[in-house]
Amino acid sequence: MKYKLVNEKITEDYGRNLLRTRGIENIDLFLHPDPTCLQSWEDLDNISKSAVMILDKIKEDKQWAIIADCDTDGACSFAIIYQYLKRLNPEKEIKFFIHTGKQHGFSDMMDNLMDTDWGLIIAPDSATNDGQYIEQFNCPVLILDHHLKEESSKIPLNMFFVNNQESQFYKNKDLCGAGVTWQFCRALDYYSQNDWAKDYIDLCALAEIGDMMSVLNYENQYLIQTGLHNIKNTMFKVLLDKQDYSMGGKINPTTIAFYIVPLINAMIRVGSQEEKERLYRAFVEPNVMVDCHKRGAKGTKERLCVESARECTNAKAKQDREKEKIVESLEMKIFKQDLLENQILFVPLDDDDDFPPELNGLCSMVLTSKYHKPTIIARENSDGFFRGSARAMSNTELTSFKKYLESTGLFEYTLGHDQAFGISIENSNLEKLYGVSNEELSKIDFGENIYDVNFIVGANDRNLSFLIADLSQYEDYCGQQNPEPQICVTNILISSNEVSVIGKNKDTIRIEKNGITYIKFHAKELIQSLQEYDKMNLTIIGRPNLNDWLGHLTPQLLITDMEIEDARFSF
C-alpha cells in the first residue's frame, strides 16, 4: 500500500487549513454561504430576451414541448422549468419527451417533434450543438445548457441560447444544467414580479451533486447547502425517506451522491420507457394517483411519487443483477481473446453482447477494479468507429486516463471526467493505441493503489482524536473536487484479540486503540488477512467520523485500506 501527502503539513485548525490548501480563501463564506455567492442571472448571455419571450408567449394557445435529458441533471432541469411554467399558466399544455436511451438533445427526437405545430420547444441541460436540428422548426427553441459549444455549431435565428460556458461574464463554469435553468427562473421572477425560483433550489442542489459539479465554487456551495436545507419537492422527499436508513439520517452531498443519485440513474439506464416517464412525472405531479404495479397489489392505486420511488429501487437491483451477468460474459471474452495482454483492457462488443450501452460505464468500472487496468468497453458502428465508455482507478500514477488518451492523438473524442468518460476511436487506430500504450504504460503498476492522504499521524499521537473530531465537522461541505479528508495512521500495534468481527453477516471489523475506533464494513477478505497473525503492526488509511451513540461521541476512522505487518517482535 502506497500513499502520499498531497498538501502541506497541517498542524492546527485542521479543517479550515485543509480548505485553504484546496483554494478556498474566504472560509467563513464557504461554510456559511449566503445570497452574495450567487452571480447575477443578468450575466448569462441572452437571458433577458429569452425570459421576455417566454412571458410574451405563455398565454398563447399552442402547446409547448420540453425535451428532458437522460440523467439526474436532466430530470431536475426539466422539473424546475416545467413547474415554473405551469405556475405562470396552469392551463398551458406542455408535453415532455424523454429519450429511450442515453441520447441527448434533438438527434433522436425529430420524428416525435416535426409533426406538431409547437408554440415553443425547450431543451434544458442539452442541445447546445443542435443548431442543425433547431433551424428546422418554425417556432422559437429555448436552450438552457451548460455544455461546451463546438466551434462548428451554428446558432440559428429561432434559437434562444442561454449557456454559462458561452457567457463571457458568467464566472461559474461549474454550474450544471439545472443551475442555468434555475437562474433562468430567477430572470422570470424579475420580469413577472414573482418570487418562485427559491422553491426549486432543492432540485438544483440534487442536480449539482448528480452531475458532479465542483463544490469548491462558492455559488455551487450556496445552491447545495441552501437546497438541501430547504427540500420541498415531494419526489425528492420520498426518495430520501426510502434511503434514510442507508444514509444514517444524514443529508449531505456525499449521501445524496451514494444513495439518491444512483436510484435515478439506474431507472434511466434499465427502466422501461413507461417507468422512466413515471419517474419524470413524479418530480412534477407527485400526488397523482396511479395504478400500483407492486406484486400482490394489482387493482390498487398509489401516489405516483411512492410508486416511482419503489420502481427506482427495483431498477437499481435489476441494474446490479444485469451488471454481474454482463461482466461474467465479458470475462469469457477477455480470456478467450487474451485481452489482458495489453496495458489497456479494450473490450470490443459484438452482436452476442446484447445489453444497453447505458451499462458500459458500470461494467468498465467493475473490470478495471478487478484486473487493475484502465478499461474501455466499446462497440463498432457502421462508420468504423468504436464508441463506448472508459474507466480507470483514481489512486494510481495515471492521474487522468482521459488526458492520456487525448495525448495519443488517436481518438475522435474523449468526453467526460478524468477517470470516467466516453470515447470514440477509429478501428484502424486500435493497433496503434496498443503499441503506444503498451510501451508508455508498462512502467505504471496499476495493481497497487497510491492513496492521496491529507494527514499522516502516528497511532500514539495525542492530537489524533482532536484531528478526527475537527475534520468531522466539515463532512457536509465535501463533494466533487473537495473530497472527504483521508488520514493515514501509522504504527498501530495490536494483538489478534483486539480485532472484533461484528455485524449480522460477521463481515465488519472493529479495532479500538488509544480511544480511536477503526472500522470497516463488508471486509471478509481483510478479516481473513487479520486472522493470519497474533500480533500486528497496522497502517490504516481512512475517513474521519464521529460516532454518536446515545449522545456519546466517539472518534473513529472509516477504513479505506490497511497494510498489515507481522509484529511478533515489536511488542
Coordinates of C-alpha atoms in Angstrom, one line a residue:
M1 CA 0.0 0.0 0.0
K2 CA 1.5 3.3 -1.1
Y3 CA 0.4 6.8 0.0
K4 CA 1.5 10.3 -0.4
L5 CA 0.8 13.6 1.4
V6 CA -0.9 15.8 -1.2
N7 CA -0.9 19.0 0.7
E8 CA 1.4 20.9 3.0
K9 CA 1.7 19.5 6.5
I10 CA -1.2 20.9 8.6
T11 CA -0.7 21.0 12.4
E12 CA -3.6 23.1 13.6
D13 CA -7.1 24.3 12.7
Y14 CA -7.1 21.2 10.5
G15 CA -10.4 21.5 8.6
R16 CA -10.1 25.2 7.8
N17 CA -6.5 25.0 6.8
L18 CA -7.2 22.0 4.5
L19 CA -9.8 24.1 2.8
R20 CA -7.2 26.8 2.3
T21 CA -4.9 24.3 0.6
R22 CA -7.7 23.5 -1.8
G23 CA -8.1 27.1 -2.8
I24 CA -10.8 28.4 -0.5
E25 CA -9.8 31.9 0.6
N26 CA -13.0 33.1 2.4
I27 CA -13.5 30.1 4.7
D28 CA -16.4 31.7 6.6
L29 CA -18.3 32.4 3.4
F30 CA -17.7 28.9 2.1
L31 CA -19.0 27.4 5.4
H32 CA -21.9 29.8 5.6
P33 CA -22.8 30.7 2.0
D34 CA -25.3 33.5 1.6
P35 CA -27.1 35.0 -1.5
T36 CA -24.0 37.2 -2.2
C37 CA -22.4 33.9 -3.5
L38 CA -24.9 33.9 -6.4
Q39 CA -23.8 35.6 -9.6
S40 CA -26.4 37.8 -11.2
W41 CA -28.6 36.0 -13.7
E42 CA -28.1 39.0 -16.0
D43 CA -24.5 37.8 -16.6
L44 CA -25.9 35.0 -18.7
D45 CA -26.0 36.0 -22.4
N46 CA -29.4 36.2 -24.0
I47 CA -31.3 35.5 -20.7
S48 CA -33.3 38.7 -20.6
K49 CA -34.7 38.4 -24.2
S50 CA -35.4 34.7 -23.6
A51 CA -37.3 35.4 -20.4
V52 CA -39.3 38.2 -22.0
M53 CA -40.1 35.8 -25.0
I54 CA -41.4 33.2 -22.5
L55 CA -43.7 35.7 -20.8
D56 CA -44.9 37.1 -24.1
K57 CA -45.9 33.6 -25.3
I58 CA -47.1 31.9 -22.1
K59 CA -50.8 32.8 -22.7
E60 CA -50.8 31.6 -26.3
D61 CA -53.0 28.6 -27.2
K62 CA -50.3 26.5 -28.9
Q63 CA -48.8 23.7 -26.8
W64 CA -45.2 23.6 -25.8
A65 CA -42.7 20.8 -25.8
I66 CA -39.8 20.1 -23.4
I67 CA -37.0 17.6 -24.2
A68 CA -36.0 16.1 -20.9
D69 CA -32.3 15.0 -20.8
C70 CA -31.5 11.5 -19.6
D71 CA -29.7 11.9 -16.2
T72 CA -30.3 13.4 -12.8
D73 CA -29.4 16.8 -14.0
G74 CA -31.7 16.5 -16.9
A75 CA -34.6 15.3 -14.8
C76 CA -34.1 18.1 -12.3
S77 CA -33.7 20.7 -15.1
F78 CA -37.0 19.5 -16.6
A79 CA -38.8 19.6 -13.3
I80 CA -37.7 23.1 -12.5
I81 CA -38.8 24.7 -15.7
Y82 CA -41.9 22.6 -16.1
Q83 CA -43.2 23.5 -12.6
Y84 CA -42.4 27.2 -13.0
L85 CA -44.2 27.5 -16.4
K86 CA -47.2 25.7 -15.0
R87 CA -47.4 28.3 -12.2
L88 CA -47.2 31.1 -14.7
N89 CA -50.1 29.5 -16.7
P90 CA -51.7 26.4 -15.1
E91 CA -53.8 25.9 -18.3
K92 CA -50.7 25.8 -20.5
E93 CA -50.4 22.4 -22.3
I94 CA -46.8 21.3 -22.0
K95 CA -45.8 17.9 -23.4
F96 CA -42.4 16.4 -22.4
F97 CA -40.3 13.9 -24.2
I98 CA -37.7 11.6 -22.8
H99 CA -35.0 9.6 -24.6
T100 CA -35.2 5.9 -24.9
G101 CA -31.5 5.6 -24.1
K102 CA -28.6 7.9 -23.2
Q103 CA -29.1 10.2 -26.2
H104 CA -29.1 13.9 -25.7
G105 CA -30.9 16.8 -27.4
F106 CA -32.7 16.6 -30.7
S107 CA -31.0 13.9 -32.7
D108 CA -33.4 11.1 -31.8
M109 CA -36.4 13.4 -31.2
M110 CA -37.1 14.8 -34.7
D111 CA -39.8 12.2 -35.6
N112 CA -41.7 13.0 -32.4
L113 CA -41.5 16.8 -32.8
M114 CA -41.8 17.6 -36.5
D115 CA -45.5 16.6 -36.9
T116 CA -46.8 19.2 -34.4
D117 CA -47.1 22.9 -34.7
W118 CA -45.5 23.9 -31.5
G119 CA -45.6 27.3 -29.9
L120 CA -42.2 26.7 -28.2
I121 CA -39.7 23.9 -27.6
I122 CA -37.4 24.0 -24.6
A123 CA -34.3 21.8 -24.1
P124 CA -32.9 22.2 -20.6
D125 CA -29.4 20.7 -20.0
S126 CA -28.8 19.8 -23.6
A127 CA -28.8 20.8 -27.3
T128 CA -26.1 23.5 -27.3
N129 CA -24.7 21.9 -30.5
D130 CA -28.0 21.0 -32.2
G131 CA -28.5 24.1 -34.3
Q132 CA -28.8 22.0 -37.5
Y133 CA -32.0 20.4 -36.0
I134 CA -33.3 23.5 -34.3
E135 CA -33.4 25.6 -37.5
Q136 CA -35.9 23.1 -39.0
F137 CA -38.7 24.3 -36.6
N138 CA -41.0 27.3 -37.2
C139 CA -41.2 28.2 -33.5
P140 CA -38.7 29.5 -31.0
V141 CA -36.4 27.0 -29.4
L142 CA -35.0 27.8 -25.9
I143 CA -31.8 26.1 -24.9
L144 CA -30.8 26.2 -21.2
D145 CA -27.5 24.4 -21.1
H146 CA -24.0 24.1 -19.6
H147 CA -22.2 22.0 -22.1
L148 CA -19.4 23.4 -24.3
K149 CA -20.2 24.7 -27.7
E150 CA -18.3 23.2 -30.6
E151 CA -16.7 25.8 -33.0
S152 CA -18.6 24.4 -35.9
S153 CA -22.0 24.6 -34.3
K154 CA -24.4 27.2 -35.6
I155 CA -26.9 29.3 -33.7
P156 CA -30.0 29.7 -35.9
L157 CA -32.3 32.7 -35.7
N158 CA -35.0 30.8 -33.9
M159 CA -32.6 29.6 -31.1
F160 CA -32.7 31.4 -27.8
F161 CA -29.4 30.3 -26.3
V162 CA -28.6 30.6 -22.6
N163 CA -25.4 28.8 -21.6
N164 CA -22.9 29.7 -18.8
Q165 CA -20.0 28.3 -20.8
E166 CA -20.7 30.7 -23.6
S167 CA -21.3 33.7 -21.4
Q168 CA -18.2 35.8 -21.0
F169 CA -19.2 37.4 -17.8
Y170 CA -20.6 34.4 -16.0
K171 CA -17.6 33.2 -13.9
N172 CA -19.0 29.9 -12.6
K173 CA -18.3 27.4 -15.4
D174 CA -19.1 24.5 -13.0
L175 CA -22.8 25.3 -12.9
C176 CA -24.9 22.4 -14.0
G177 CA -27.9 22.4 -16.4
A178 CA -30.4 22.7 -13.6
G179 CA -28.3 25.6 -12.3
V180 CA -28.7 27.5 -15.6
T181 CA -32.4 26.6 -15.6
W182 CA -32.8 27.9 -12.1
Q183 CA -31.0 31.1 -12.9
F184 CA -33.4 31.5 -15.8
C185 CA -36.3 31.1 -13.4
R186 CA -34.8 34.0 -11.4
A187 CA -34.9 36.1 -14.5
L188 CA -38.6 35.1 -15.0
D189 CA -39.2 36.1 -11.3
Y190 CA -37.8 39.5 -12.1
Y191 CA -39.8 40.2 -15.2
S192 CA -43.0 38.6 -13.8
Q193 CA -42.6 40.1 -10.4
N194 CA -42.8 36.8 -8.7
D195 CA -40.6 35.0 -6.1
W196 CA -40.9 31.4 -7.1
A197 CA -37.4 30.3 -8.1
K198 CA -36.4 29.7 -4.5
D199 CA -39.0 26.9 -4.3
Y200 CA -36.9 24.8 -6.8
I201 CA -33.4 25.3 -5.3
D202 CA -33.6 21.8 -3.8
L203 CA -33.7 20.3 -7.3
C204 CA -30.8 22.5 -8.3
A205 CA -28.8 21.0 -5.3
L206 CA -29.7 17.5 -6.3
A207 CA -28.6 18.2 -9.9
E208 CA -25.3 19.8 -8.9
I209 CA -24.4 16.7 -6.9
G210 CA -25.7 14.3 -9.5
D211 CA -23.7 15.9 -12.3
M212 CA -20.5 16.0 -10.2
M213 CA -20.1 19.8 -10.2
S214 CA -17.3 21.3 -8.1
V215 CA -18.4 22.1 -4.6
L216 CA -15.4 24.4 -4.2
N217 CA -17.3 27.1 -6.1
Y218 CA -19.0 29.5 -3.7
E219 CA -22.1 29.7 -5.9
N220 CA -22.4 25.9 -6.1
Q221 CA -21.8 25.6 -2.3
Y222 CA -24.7 28.1 -1.8
L223 CA -27.0 26.2 -4.1
I224 CA -26.2 22.9 -2.5
Q225 CA -26.3 23.9 1.1
T226 CA -29.5 26.1 0.7
G227 CA -31.2 23.4 -1.4
L228 CA -30.5 20.6 1.0
H229 CA -31.8 22.6 3.9
N230 CA -35.0 23.6 2.0
I231 CA -36.2 20.4 0.4
K232 CA -39.7 20.9 -0.9
N233 CA -40.0 18.6 -3.9
T234 CA -42.2 15.7 -2.9
M235 CA -40.5 13.1 -5.0
F236 CA -37.1 14.1 -3.6
K237 CA -38.5 13.7 -0.1
V238 CA -39.9 10.2 -0.8
L239 CA -36.5 9.1 -2.2
L240 CA -34.8 10.4 0.9
D241 CA -37.3 8.6 3.2
K242 CA -36.7 5.4 1.3
Q243 CA -33.0 5.7 1.7
D244 CA -33.0 7.2 5.2
Y245 CA -31.6 4.1 7.0
S246 CA -28.7 3.6 4.5
M247 CA -27.9 7.3 4.7
G248 CA -27.8 7.2 8.5
G249 CA -30.2 10.0 8.7
K250 CA -27.6 12.4 7.1
I251 CA -28.5 14.5 4.1
N252 CA -25.3 16.0 2.6
P253 CA -23.6 15.8 -0.8
T254 CA -21.9 12.5 -0.1
T255 CA -25.0 10.7 1.0
I256 CA -27.0 12.1 -1.9
A257 CA -24.3 11.0 -4.3
F258 CA -24.2 7.5 -3.0
Y259 CA -27.8 6.7 -2.2
I260 CA -30.2 9.0 -4.2
V261 CA -28.5 9.7 -7.5
P262 CA -27.9 6.0 -8.2
L263 CA -31.6 5.3 -7.9
I264 CA -32.4 7.9 -10.5
N265 CA -29.6 6.9 -12.8
A266 CA -30.5 3.2 -12.5
M267 CA -34.1 3.9 -13.6
I268 CA -32.8 5.9 -16.6
R269 CA -30.4 3.1 -17.6
V270 CA -32.5 0.0 -17.2
G271 CA -36.1 1.0 -16.5
S272 CA -38.8 0.6 -19.1
Q273 CA -40.0 3.6 -21.1
E274 CA -43.2 3.7 -19.0
E275 CA -41.3 3.6 -15.8
K276 CA -39.0 6.3 -16.9
E277 CA -41.9 8.5 -17.8
R278 CA -43.4 7.9 -14.4
L279 CA -40.1 9.0 -12.8
Y280 CA -40.1 12.3 -14.6
R281 CA -43.8 12.9 -13.9
A282 CA -43.2 12.1 -10.2
F283 CA -41.0 15.1 -9.9
V284 CA -43.8 17.4 -11.1
E285 CA -47.0 15.6 -10.3
P286 CA -46.1 13.5 -7.3
N287 CA -49.5 13.1 -5.8
V288 CA -51.4 11.9 -8.8
M289 CA -52.9 8.5 -8.1
V290 CA -51.7 5.8 -10.5
D291 CA -52.1 2.0 -10.8
C292 CA -49.8 0.2 -8.4
H293 CA -47.5 -2.3 -10.0
K294 CA -46.3 -3.8 -6.8
R295 CA -46.5 -7.6 -6.6
G296 CA -49.8 -8.6 -4.9
A297 CA -51.3 -5.1 -5.2
K298 CA -53.0 -5.5 -8.6
G299 CA -56.1 -3.3 -8.9
T300 CA -55.0 -0.8 -6.2
K301 CA -53.9 2.8 -6.6
E302 CA -50.8 4.5 -5.2
R303 CA -49.4 8.0 -5.2
L304 CA -47.1 8.5 -8.3
C305 CA -44.1 9.5 -6.2
V306 CA -44.4 6.4 -4.0
E307 CA -44.9 4.1 -6.9
S308 CA -41.9 5.6 -8.9
A309 CA -39.6 5.5 -5.8
R310 CA -40.3 1.8 -5.4
E311 CA -39.7 1.3 -9.1
C312 CA -36.4 3.1 -8.8
T313 CA -35.3 0.8 -6.1
N314 CA -36.2 -2.2 -8.2
A315 CA -34.3 -0.7 -11.2
K316 CA -31.2 -0.4 -9.0
A317 CA -31.4 -4.0 -8.0
K318 CA -32.1 -5.0 -11.6
Q319 CA -29.1 -3.0 -12.8
D320 CA -26.8 -4.6 -10.3
R321 CA -28.0 -8.1 -11.4
E322 CA -27.6 -7.3 -15.1
K323 CA -24.2 -5.8 -14.4
E324 CA -23.0 -9.0 -12.8
K325 CA -24.3 -11.1 -15.7
I326 CA -22.7 -8.9 -18.3
V327 CA -19.4 -8.8 -16.6
E328 CA -19.3 -12.6 -16.4
S329 CA -19.9 -12.9 -20.1
L330 CA -17.3 -10.2 -20.9
E331 CA -14.7 -12.0 -18.8
M332 CA -15.1 -15.1 -21.0
K333 CA -14.4 -12.8 -24.0
I334 CA -11.4 -11.3 -22.2
F335 CA -9.7 -14.7 -21.6
K336 CA -10.7 -16.1 -25.0
Q337 CA -9.2 -13.2 -26.9
D338 CA -6.2 -12.7 -24.5
L339 CA -7.2 -9.1 -23.9
L340 CA -5.3 -8.8 -20.7
E341 CA -2.0 -8.9 -22.6
N342 CA -2.3 -5.2 -23.3
Q343 CA -1.8 -2.4 -20.8
I344 CA -5.3 -1.0 -21.7
L345 CA -8.1 -3.6 -21.4
F346 CA -10.1 -2.8 -24.5
V347 CA -13.2 -5.0 -24.8
P348 CA -14.8 -4.8 -28.2
L349 CA -18.5 -5.7 -28.2
D350 CA -20.3 -7.7 -30.9
D351 CA -23.8 -8.9 -31.7
D352 CA -23.6 -11.5 -28.9
D353 CA -23.2 -8.8 -26.3
D354 CA -26.8 -7.9 -26.2
F355 CA -27.1 -5.2 -23.5
P356 CA -27.8 -1.5 -23.4
P357 CA -24.9 0.9 -23.9
E358 CA -26.0 2.7 -20.7
L359 CA -24.3 -0.1 -18.8
N360 CA -20.9 0.2 -20.5
G361 CA -19.5 2.6 -17.9
L362 CA -20.6 0.5 -14.9
C363 CA -19.2 -2.7 -16.4
S364 CA -15.9 -0.9 -17.3
M365 CA -15.6 0.1 -13.6
V366 CA -16.0 -3.4 -12.4
L367 CA -13.4 -4.7 -14.8
T368 CA -10.8 -2.0 -14.1
S369 CA -11.2 -2.7 -10.4
K370 CA -10.9 -6.5 -10.8
Y371 CA -8.0 -6.5 -13.3
H372 CA -6.2 -3.3 -12.2
K373 CA -6.1 -2.0 -15.7
P374 CA -7.6 1.1 -17.4
T375 CA -10.6 -0.3 -19.3
I376 CA -12.6 0.6 -22.4
I377 CA -15.8 -1.1 -23.4
A378 CA -16.9 -0.1 -26.9
R379 CA -19.0 -1.2 -29.9
E380 CA -18.0 -0.6 -33.5
N381 CA -20.6 1.4 -35.6
S382 CA -21.2 1.3 -39.3
D383 CA -18.7 4.1 -39.9
G384 CA -15.8 2.0 -38.4
F385 CA -15.6 3.9 -35.1
F386 CA -15.6 2.2 -31.7
R387 CA -17.7 4.2 -29.3
G388 CA -18.2 3.4 -25.6
S389 CA -17.0 4.1 -22.1
A390 CA -13.6 4.3 -20.5
R391 CA -12.8 3.9 -16.8
A392 CA -9.6 3.9 -14.7
M393 CA -8.9 3.7 -11.0
S394 CA -8.3 7.1 -9.4
N395 CA -5.5 6.1 -7.0
T396 CA -2.7 5.3 -9.4
E397 CA 0.1 7.1 -11.1
L398 CA -2.1 7.5 -14.1
T399 CA -4.0 10.5 -12.7
S400 CA -6.0 11.2 -15.8
F401 CA -6.8 8.3 -18.2
K402 CA -8.8 10.8 -20.3
K403 CA -5.8 13.2 -20.8
Y404 CA -3.5 10.3 -21.6
L405 CA -5.8 9.0 -24.4
E406 CA -6.1 12.6 -25.7
S407 CA -2.3 12.8 -25.8
T408 CA -2.1 9.8 -28.2
G409 CA -3.9 11.8 -30.9
L410 CA -5.7 8.6 -31.9
F411 CA -9.2 9.4 -30.6
E412 CA -12.1 11.2 -32.3
Y413 CA -13.1 12.4 -28.9
T414 CA -12.8 11.7 -25.1
L415 CA -15.7 13.4 -23.3
G416 CA -16.2 13.4 -19.5
H417 CA -14.2 13.3 -16.3
D418 CA -10.5 12.3 -15.8
Q419 CA -11.2 8.6 -15.0
A420 CA -14.8 8.2 -16.3
F421 CA -15.7 9.3 -19.8
G422 CA -16.9 8.4 -23.2
I423 CA -14.6 7.7 -26.2
S424 CA -14.6 7.3 -29.9
I425 CA -11.7 5.8 -31.8
E426 CA -11.5 4.6 -35.4
N427 CA -10.9 0.9 -35.8
S428 CA -7.8 1.5 -37.8
N429 CA -6.2 3.2 -34.8
L430 CA -6.6 0.3 -32.4
E431 CA -3.3 -1.4 -33.1
K432 CA -1.5 2.0 -32.8
L433 CA -3.2 2.5 -29.5
Y434 CA -2.0 -0.9 -28.3
G435 CA 1.5 -0.2 -29.5
V436 CA 1.8 3.2 -27.8
S437 CA 0.1 2.3 -24.6
N438 CA 1.9 -1.0 -24.1
E439 CA 5.2 0.9 -24.1
E440 CA 4.2 4.0 -22.2
L441 CA 2.0 2.5 -19.5
S442 CA 4.2 -0.5 -18.8
K443 CA 6.1 1.5 -16.2
I444 CA 2.9 2.0 -14.1
D445 CA 1.9 -0.5 -11.5
F446 CA -1.9 -0.4 -11.7
G447 CA -2.1 -3.3 -9.2
E448 CA -1.0 -1.1 -6.3
N449 CA -3.1 1.9 -5.3
I450 CA -1.4 5.1 -4.4
Y451 CA -3.6 6.9 -1.9
D452 CA -3.7 10.7 -1.7
V453 CA -3.8 11.5 2.0
N454 CA -4.1 14.8 3.8
F455 CA -2.7 13.8 7.2
I456 CA -0.1 11.3 8.3
V457 CA -0.2 10.6 12.1
G458 CA 1.2 8.1 14.5
A459 CA -1.2 5.9 16.4
N460 CA 0.1 7.3 19.7
D461 CA -0.2 10.9 18.7
R462 CA -2.3 12.7 21.3
N463 CA -3.8 15.0 18.7
L464 CA -5.3 12.2 16.6
S465 CA -8.7 12.3 18.4
F466 CA -8.8 16.1 18.0
L467 CA -7.9 15.8 14.3
I468 CA -10.7 13.4 13.7
A469 CA -13.2 15.4 15.7
D470 CA -12.3 18.7 13.9
L471 CA -12.4 17.2 10.4
S472 CA -15.7 15.5 11.1
Q473 CA -17.4 18.9 11.3
Y474 CA -16.8 19.5 7.6
E475 CA -18.4 16.4 6.1
D476 CA -21.5 18.4 4.8
Y477 CA -19.2 20.5 2.7
C478 CA -17.4 17.7 0.9
G479 CA -18.1 16.6 -2.6
Q480 CA -16.6 16.9 -6.1
Q481 CA -13.1 18.5 -6.0
N482 CA -13.4 18.7 -2.2
P483 CA -13.2 15.0 -1.2
E484 CA -13.6 13.7 2.3
P485 CA -10.2 14.0 4.1
Q486 CA -8.0 10.9 4.2
I487 CA -5.9 10.3 7.3
C488 CA -3.0 7.8 7.4
V489 CA -2.4 6.4 10.8
T490 CA 0.9 4.5 11.3
N491 CA 2.3 2.1 13.9
I492 CA -1.0 0.7 15.2
L493 CA 0.3 -2.2 17.3
I494 CA -2.4 -4.7 18.2
S495 CA -2.9 -8.3 19.0
S496 CA -5.4 -10.5 17.4
N497 CA -7.8 -10.4 20.4
E498 CA -8.1 -6.6 19.8
V499 CA -9.8 -7.3 16.5
S500 CA -13.6 -7.7 16.7
V501 CA -15.7 -9.2 13.9
I502 CA -19.2 -7.9 14.2
G503 CA -22.4 -7.3 12.3
K504 CA -25.3 -9.6 11.2
N505 CA -23.2 -11.2 8.5
K506 CA -20.0 -11.2 10.5
D507 CA -18.2 -9.1 7.8
T508 CA -17.4 -5.9 9.7
I509 CA -14.1 -5.4 11.6
R510 CA -13.7 -3.1 14.5
I511 CA -10.4 -2.2 16.2
E512 CA -10.1 0.1 19.2
K513 CA -6.8 1.7 20.1
N514 CA -6.0 4.7 22.2
G515 CA -9.6 5.8 22.3
I516 CA -9.9 5.6 18.5
T517 CA -12.2 3.1 16.7
Y518 CA -11.1 1.8 13.3
I519 CA -14.0 0.2 11.4
K520 CA -14.6 -1.3 8.0
F521 CA -17.8 -2.8 6.6
H522 CA -18.0 -5.7 4.1
A523 CA -14.5 -6.7 4.9
K524 CA -14.4 -10.5 4.6
E525 CA -11.1 -10.6 2.7
L526 CA -9.5 -8.3 5.3
I527 CA -10.8 -10.4 8.1
Q528 CA -9.0 -13.4 6.7
S529 CA -5.8 -11.5 6.5
L530 CA -6.0 -10.3 10.1
Q531 CA -6.5 -13.8 11.3
E532 CA -3.1 -14.8 10.0
Y533 CA -1.2 -13.0 12.7
D534 CA -1.2 -13.0 16.5
K535 CA 0.5 -9.6 16.7
M536 CA 0.3 -6.9 14.0
N537 CA 1.6 -3.5 13.1
L538 CA -1.1 -1.8 11.1
T539 CA -1.0 1.2 8.8
I540 CA -4.6 2.4 8.2
I541 CA -5.9 4.9 5.7
G542 CA -9.4 6.1 6.4
R543 CA -12.0 8.9 6.6
P544 CA -12.7 10.7 9.9
N545 CA -16.1 10.3 11.6
L546 CA -17.7 10.9 14.9
N547 CA -19.9 8.0 16.0
D548 CA -22.9 9.3 18.0
W549 CA -24.3 6.5 20.3
L550 CA -26.9 7.7 22.7
G551 CA -25.3 11.2 22.8
H552 CA -21.8 9.8 23.4
L553 CA -19.4 10.9 20.6
T554 CA -16.5 8.5 19.7
P555 CA -13.8 9.5 17.2
Q556 CA -13.5 6.8 14.6
L557 CA -11.8 6.2 11.2
L558 CA -13.8 4.5 8.4
I559 CA -11.1 2.3 6.9
T560 CA -10.3 2.8 3.2
D561 CA -7.4 0.4 3.2
M562 CA -5.0 -1.3 5.5
E563 CA -1.5 -2.7 5.5
I564 CA -0.7 -5.5 7.9
E565 CA 2.8 -6.4 9.1
D566 CA 3.8 -9.2 11.4
A567 CA 4.7 -7.6 14.7
R568 CA 5.7 -10.5 16.9
F569 CA 9.0 -8.9 17.8
S570 CA 7.7 -5.3 18.0
F571 CA 5.9 -5.6 21.3

